[in-house]
Amino acid sequence: MATQTQVSANFKSWPVILALAIVSLPLIVMYLYFFIDTITDSAPGSLIPNAITFRHWDFLWQARGNRPSIWPVALNTLVFATTVTIIVLLVSSTAGYVLSRLNVPGRGFFLAGVMVLHAFPSVTLIVAIFLVLQMVGLYNSLIGVILVKAALEMPLGIWLMKGFYDTVPWEIEMAGIADGASRFTVFRRLVLPQVRPALMALGLFAFLSSWSEYILPQVLAPGAKAQVLSVYLASLIADDNNFDLSLFKAVGVFYIIPVLILFLFFQKHLMNIYGGGSKG
């Protein structure tokens, strides 16, 4: 009976799957052709490749012109996105817990201020941030961009984590404290597992936002030593006299591969973010 019910449910879901496949087909074809175009050559004005080549990917083993090697740039991007994600998770998970569980004076005012901070686009603050980084000596450094990006991402992270902590029953923590566990042990072993989907989703969003960030690295760290992939990719277009469209596409594919891999590994956590804390 259970098998029959499952088959019936799967049969009913086929129209939805088919509709999503039809809607997604143009995007799939576009990305497939985008990749094929990086490993082939075509005659001018033709959409059909006439030869297979890997010369568009030679940026992986040699620098192109006066541009830096792609690997230090990729490492900068990875360090930038990973560090921002770690900072956002650490601060948001602890600050959200404090705001959810402790009777902090001015808690409502603080939460309102957090959302007001998140409402300001980073572009409107870029001049003030630029001046501050120059004064403290962090302009044109990866550390300065990391701190700025993490600060801009934290307000939403704190607000989201506070909401998820609110869904975790007090009884779980009281039971742990009654058994002799410290507040930190209760937080680490009992509370955090209840909001793990939210932590995973928040970390993924913070990583993707940092990985694709362009304005802050371009304005606050324009030097070659702190360059990230988004700035490197934009520099390929800026050189109008020697613009290589095939190289631009190949670097673009290289840029999105880590994002696709990350999404494949963590997509189930994105699907479970609506669940909040467990009541069990």
CSV table of C-alpha atoms in Angstrom, one decimal:
chain,number,residue,atom,x,y,z
A,1,MET,CA,0.0,0.0,0.0
A,2,ALA,CA,2.9,2.4,0.9
A,3,THR,CA,4.6,1.5,-2.4
A,4,GLN,CA,1.4,2.2,-4.4
A,5,THR,CA,1.0,5.6,-2.6
A,6,GLN,CA,4.6,6.5,-3.4
A,7,VAL,CA,4.2,5.6,-7.0
A,8,SER,CA,1.0,7.6,-7.2
A,9,ALA,CA,2.7,10.7,-5.7
A,10,ASN,CA,5.7,10.4,-8.1
A,11,PHE,CA,3.3,10.1,-11.0
A,12,LYS,CA,1.5,13.3,-9.9
A,13,SER,CA,4.8,15.2,-9.7
A,14,TRP,CA,5.7,14.4,-13.3
A,15,PRO,CA,3.8,17.4,-14.8
A,16,VAL,CA,5.7,19.8,-12.5
A,17,ILE,CA,9.0,18.2,-13.3
A,18,LEU,CA,8.2,18.4,-17.0
A,19,ALA,CA,7.2,22.0,-16.8
A,20,LEU,CA,10.4,22.9,-14.9
A,21,ALA,CA,12.5,21.0,-17.5
A,22,ILE,CA,10.9,22.9,-20.4
A,23,VAL,CA,11.4,26.3,-18.6
A,24,SER,CA,15.0,25.4,-17.8
A,25,LEU,CA,15.9,24.0,-21.2
A,26,PRO,CA,17.0,27.3,-22.7
A,27,LEU,CA,19.3,28.0,-19.8
A,28,ILE,CA,20.8,24.5,-20.0
A,29,VAL,CA,21.4,24.8,-23.7
A,30,MET,CA,22.9,28.3,-23.2
A,31,TYR,CA,25.4,27.1,-20.6
A,32,LEU,CA,26.2,24.0,-22.7
A,33,TYR,CA,27.0,26.1,-25.7
A,34,PHE,CA,28.9,28.5,-23.5
A,35,PHE,CA,31.2,25.7,-22.4
A,36,ILE,CA,31.5,24.2,-25.9
A,37,ASP,CA,32.5,27.5,-27.3
A,38,THR,CA,35.5,27.6,-24.9
A,39,ILE,CA,37.0,24.4,-26.3
A,40,THR,CA,36.2,24.9,-30.0
A,41,ASP,CA,36.9,27.3,-32.8
A,42,SER,CA,34.2,28.6,-35.2
A,43,ALA,CA,34.3,30.5,-38.5
A,44,PRO,CA,33.3,34.2,-38.2
A,45,GLY,CA,29.5,34.5,-38.1
A,46,SER,CA,29.0,30.7,-37.7
A,47,LEU,CA,27.4,29.0,-34.7
A,48,ILE,CA,28.7,25.6,-35.6
A,49,PRO,CA,32.3,24.7,-34.4
A,50,ASN,CA,34.7,23.5,-36.9
A,51,ALA,CA,37.7,22.5,-34.7
A,52,ILE,CA,38.5,21.5,-31.2
A,53,THR,CA,41.1,23.5,-29.3
A,54,PHE,CA,42.3,24.1,-25.8
A,55,ARG,CA,44.2,27.3,-26.5
A,56,HIS,CA,41.4,29.4,-24.9
A,57,TRP,CA,42.3,27.7,-21.6
A,58,ASP,CA,46.0,28.4,-21.7
A,59,PHE,CA,45.5,31.0,-18.9
A,60,LEU,CA,45.6,28.0,-16.6
A,61,TRP,CA,49.3,27.4,-17.2
A,62,GLN,CA,50.6,30.7,-18.4
A,63,ALA,CA,49.9,34.4,-17.8
A,64,ARG,CA,48.2,36.3,-20.6
A,65,GLY,CA,49.9,39.6,-21.6
A,66,ASN,CA,50.5,41.9,-18.6
A,67,ARG,CA,47.8,40.2,-16.5
A,68,PRO,CA,48.8,38.2,-13.4
A,69,SER,CA,48.6,34.4,-13.3
A,70,ILE,CA,45.0,33.1,-12.7
A,71,TRP,CA,46.0,31.0,-9.7
A,72,PRO,CA,47.0,33.7,-7.2
A,73,VAL,CA,43.9,35.5,-8.2
A,74,ALA,CA,41.8,32.4,-7.6
A,75,LEU,CA,43.5,31.9,-4.3
A,76,ASN,CA,42.7,35.5,-3.3
A,77,THR,CA,39.1,34.9,-4.2
A,78,LEU,CA,38.9,31.7,-2.2
A,79,VAL,CA,40.5,33.3,0.9
A,80,PHE,CA,38.2,36.3,0.6
A,81,ALA,CA,35.0,34.3,0.3
A,82,THR,CA,36.0,31.6,2.9
A,83,THR,CA,37.2,34.2,5.5
A,84,VAL,CA,34.1,36.3,5.1
A,85,THR,CA,31.9,33.2,5.5
A,86,ILE,CA,33.7,32.1,8.7
A,87,ILE,CA,33.4,35.6,10.2
A,88,VAL,CA,29.7,35.9,9.3
A,89,LEU,CA,28.9,32.5,10.7
A,90,LEU,CA,30.8,33.0,14.0
A,91,VAL,CA,29.4,36.4,14.7
A,92,SER,CA,25.8,35.7,13.5
A,93,SER,CA,25.5,32.4,15.3
A,94,THR,CA,26.6,33.9,18.7
A,95,ALA,CA,25.0,37.3,18.4
A,96,GLY,CA,21.7,35.7,17.2
A,97,TYR,CA,21.7,33.4,20.2
A,98,VAL,CA,22.3,36.2,22.6
A,99,LEU,CA,19.5,38.3,21.1
A,100,SER,CA,17.1,35.3,21.2
A,101,ARG,CA,17.9,33.9,24.6
A,102,LEU,CA,19.1,36.7,26.8
A,103,ASN,CA,17.2,39.8,28.0
A,104,VAL,CA,19.7,42.3,26.5
A,105,PRO,CA,18.8,46.0,27.2
A,106,GLY,CA,17.7,47.7,24.0
A,107,ARG,CA,17.3,44.4,22.2
A,108,GLY,CA,14.5,45.7,20.0
A,109,PHE,CA,16.3,48.9,19.2
A,110,PHE,CA,19.4,46.9,18.3
A,111,LEU,CA,17.5,44.5,15.9
A,112,ALA,CA,15.8,47.5,14.2
A,113,GLY,CA,19.3,49.1,13.8
A,114,VAL,CA,20.6,45.9,12.3
A,115,MET,CA,17.9,45.9,9.6
A,116,VAL,CA,18.5,49.6,8.9
A,117,LEU,CA,22.2,48.9,8.4
A,118,HIS,CA,21.3,46.1,6.0
A,119,ALA,CA,19.0,48.4,4.1
A,120,PHE,CA,21.8,50.6,3.0
A,121,PRO,CA,23.4,49.5,-0.3
A,122,SER,CA,27.2,49.1,-0.1
A,123,VAL,CA,27.6,51.6,-3.0
A,124,THR,CA,26.1,54.4,-0.9
A,125,LEU,CA,28.8,53.8,1.8
A,126,ILE,CA,31.7,53.2,-0.5
A,127,VAL,CA,33.2,56.7,-0.1
A,128,ALA,CA,33.1,56.6,3.7
A,129,ILE,CA,34.5,53.1,3.7
A,130,PHE,CA,37.3,54.2,1.4
A,131,LEU,CA,38.3,57.0,3.7
A,132,VAL,CA,38.2,54.8,6.8
A,133,LEU,CA,40.4,52.1,5.2
A,134,GLN,CA,42.9,54.8,4.1
A,135,MET,CA,43.0,56.2,7.6
A,136,VAL,CA,43.6,52.8,9.3
A,137,GLY,CA,46.1,51.6,6.6
A,138,LEU,CA,44.0,48.8,5.1
A,139,TYR,CA,43.3,50.3,1.7
A,140,ASN,CA,44.4,48.2,-1.2
A,141,SER,CA,44.7,45.1,1.0
A,142,LEU,CA,42.6,41.9,1.0
A,143,ILE,CA,42.2,42.1,4.8
A,144,GLY,CA,40.4,45.5,4.5
A,145,VAL,CA,38.0,44.2,1.8
A,146,ILE,CA,37.3,41.1,4.0
A,147,LEU,CA,36.4,43.1,7.0
A,148,VAL,CA,34.1,45.5,5.0
A,149,LYS,CA,32.3,42.6,3.2
A,150,ALA,CA,31.8,40.7,6.5
A,151,ALA,CA,30.5,43.8,8.2
A,152,LEU,CA,28.0,44.3,5.4
A,153,GLU,CA,26.8,40.7,5.5
A,154,MET,CA,26.5,40.3,9.2
A,155,PRO,CA,23.2,42.3,9.8
A,156,LEU,CA,21.1,39.9,7.8
A,157,GLY,CA,22.9,36.9,9.2
A,158,ILE,CA,22.3,38.1,12.8
A,159,TRP,CA,18.6,38.7,12.1
A,160,LEU,CA,18.1,35.3,10.4
A,161,MET,CA,19.9,33.3,13.1
A,162,LYS,CA,17.9,35.1,15.8
A,163,GLY,CA,14.7,34.0,14.1
A,164,PHE,CA,15.9,30.4,13.9
A,165,TYR,CA,17.0,30.3,17.5
A,166,ASP,CA,13.5,31.5,18.5
A,167,THR,CA,12.1,28.2,17.1
A,168,VAL,CA,14.3,26.0,19.3
A,169,PRO,CA,12.3,25.0,22.5
A,170,TRP,CA,13.7,26.2,25.8
A,171,GLU,CA,13.1,22.7,27.2
A,172,ILE,CA,16.1,21.4,25.3
A,173,GLU,CA,18.5,23.8,27.0
A,174,MET,CA,16.9,23.4,30.4
A,175,ALA,CA,17.3,19.6,30.2
A,176,GLY,CA,20.9,20.0,29.3
A,177,ILE,CA,21.6,22.4,32.2
A,178,ALA,CA,19.7,20.2,34.6
A,179,ASP,CA,22.0,17.3,33.6
A,180,GLY,CA,25.0,19.5,34.6
A,181,ALA,CA,26.2,20.8,31.2
A,182,SER,CA,27.5,24.3,30.9
A,183,ARG,CA,25.7,27.0,28.8
A,184,PHE,CA,28.5,26.7,26.2
A,185,THR,CA,28.1,22.9,26.0
A,186,VAL,CA,24.4,23.2,25.7
A,187,PHE,CA,24.8,25.8,23.0
A,188,ARG,CA,27.3,23.7,21.1
A,189,ARG,CA,25.8,20.3,21.4
A,190,LEU,CA,22.1,20.8,21.7
A,191,VAL,CA,21.2,24.2,20.2
A,192,LEU,CA,23.5,24.4,17.1
A,193,PRO,CA,22.4,21.0,15.7
A,194,GLN,CA,18.8,22.3,15.8
A,195,VAL,CA,19.7,25.2,13.5
A,196,ARG,CA,22.2,23.4,11.3
A,197,PRO,CA,20.2,23.9,8.1
A,198,ALA,CA,20.1,27.6,8.7
A,199,LEU,CA,23.9,27.7,9.4
A,200,MET,CA,24.6,25.8,6.2
A,201,ALA,CA,22.3,28.1,4.1
A,202,LEU,CA,23.7,31.3,5.7
A,203,GLY,CA,27.2,30.1,5.1
A,204,LEU,CA,26.4,29.2,1.5
A,205,PHE,CA,24.8,32.6,0.8
A,206,ALA,CA,27.7,34.5,2.4
A,207,PHE,CA,30.2,32.5,0.4
A,208,LEU,CA,28.3,33.0,-2.9
A,209,SER,CA,27.9,36.7,-2.2
A,210,SER,CA,31.6,37.1,-1.5
A,211,TRP,CA,32.7,35.0,-4.4
A,212,SER,CA,30.7,37.2,-6.8
A,213,GLU,CA,31.5,40.5,-5.2
A,214,TYR,CA,32.9,43.1,-7.6
A,215,ILE,CA,32.4,46.6,-6.4
A,216,LEU,CA,34.2,46.4,-3.1
A,217,PRO,CA,37.4,44.6,-4.4
A,218,GLN,CA,37.5,46.9,-7.4
A,219,VAL,CA,37.3,50.1,-5.4
A,220,LEU,CA,39.0,49.2,-2.1
A,221,ALA,CA,41.7,46.8,-3.4
A,222,PRO,CA,42.6,47.7,-7.0
A,223,GLY,CA,46.2,46.4,-6.8
A,224,ALA,CA,47.3,43.2,-8.5
A,225,LYS,CA,48.3,41.5,-5.3
A,226,ALA,CA,44.7,41.7,-3.9
A,227,GLN,CA,42.9,41.1,-7.1
A,228,VAL,CA,40.0,38.6,-7.2
A,229,LEU,CA,38.4,36.7,-10.0
A,230,SER,CA,35.5,39.2,-10.6
A,231,VAL,CA,37.9,42.1,-11.1
A,232,TYR,CA,40.2,39.9,-13.2
A,233,LEU,CA,37.2,38.9,-15.4
A,234,ALA,CA,36.1,42.6,-15.8
A,235,SER,CA,39.7,43.5,-16.8
A,236,LEU,CA,39.3,41.3,-19.8
A,237,ILE,CA,36.5,43.5,-21.1
A,238,ALA,CA,38.2,46.8,-20.2
A,239,ASP,CA,41.0,46.1,-22.7
A,240,ASP,CA,39.0,47.1,-25.8
A,241,ASN,CA,42.1,47.0,-28.1
A,242,ASN,CA,42.8,43.3,-27.4
A,243,PHE,CA,39.5,41.8,-26.3
A,244,ASP,CA,39.4,38.0,-26.6
A,245,LEU,CA,35.8,36.8,-26.3
A,246,SER,CA,36.8,33.1,-26.1
A,247,LEU,CA,39.3,33.8,-23.2
A,248,PHE,CA,36.5,35.8,-21.5
A,249,LYS,CA,34.2,32.8,-21.8
A,250,ALA,CA,36.8,30.3,-20.6
A,251,VAL,CA,37.6,32.4,-17.5
A,252,GLY,CA,33.9,32.8,-16.9
A,253,VAL,CA,33.5,29.0,-16.9
A,254,PHE,CA,36.5,28.6,-14.6
A,255,TYR,CA,34.8,31.2,-12.3
A,256,ILE,CA,31.5,29.4,-11.9
A,257,ILE,CA,32.8,25.8,-11.6
A,258,PRO,CA,33.4,26.1,-7.8
A,259,VAL,CA,30.0,27.7,-7.3
A,260,LEU,CA,28.3,24.7,-9.1
A,261,ILE,CA,30.3,22.2,-7.1
A,262,LEU,CA,29.4,24.0,-3.8
A,263,PHE,CA,25.7,24.1,-4.7
A,264,LEU,CA,25.6,20.4,-5.6
A,265,PHE,CA,27.0,19.5,-2.2
A,266,PHE,CA,24.8,21.9,-0.1
A,267,GLN,CA,21.5,22.1,-2.0
A,268,LYS,CA,19.7,19.8,0.5
A,269,HIS,CA,20.5,22.3,3.2
A,270,LEU,CA,18.9,25.1,1.2
A,271,MET,CA,15.8,23.0,0.7
A,272,ASN,CA,15.6,22.4,4.5
A,273,ILE,CA,16.1,26.0,5.6
A,274,TYR,CA,12.4,26.6,6.0
A,275,GLY,CA,12.2,23.9,8.7
A,276,GLY,CA,13.8,25.9,11.5
A,277,GLY,CA,14.5,24.2,14.8
A,278,SER,CA,13.4,20.7,15.6
A,279,LYS,CA,10.6,20.3,18.2
A,280,GLY,CA,11.8,16.8,19.1
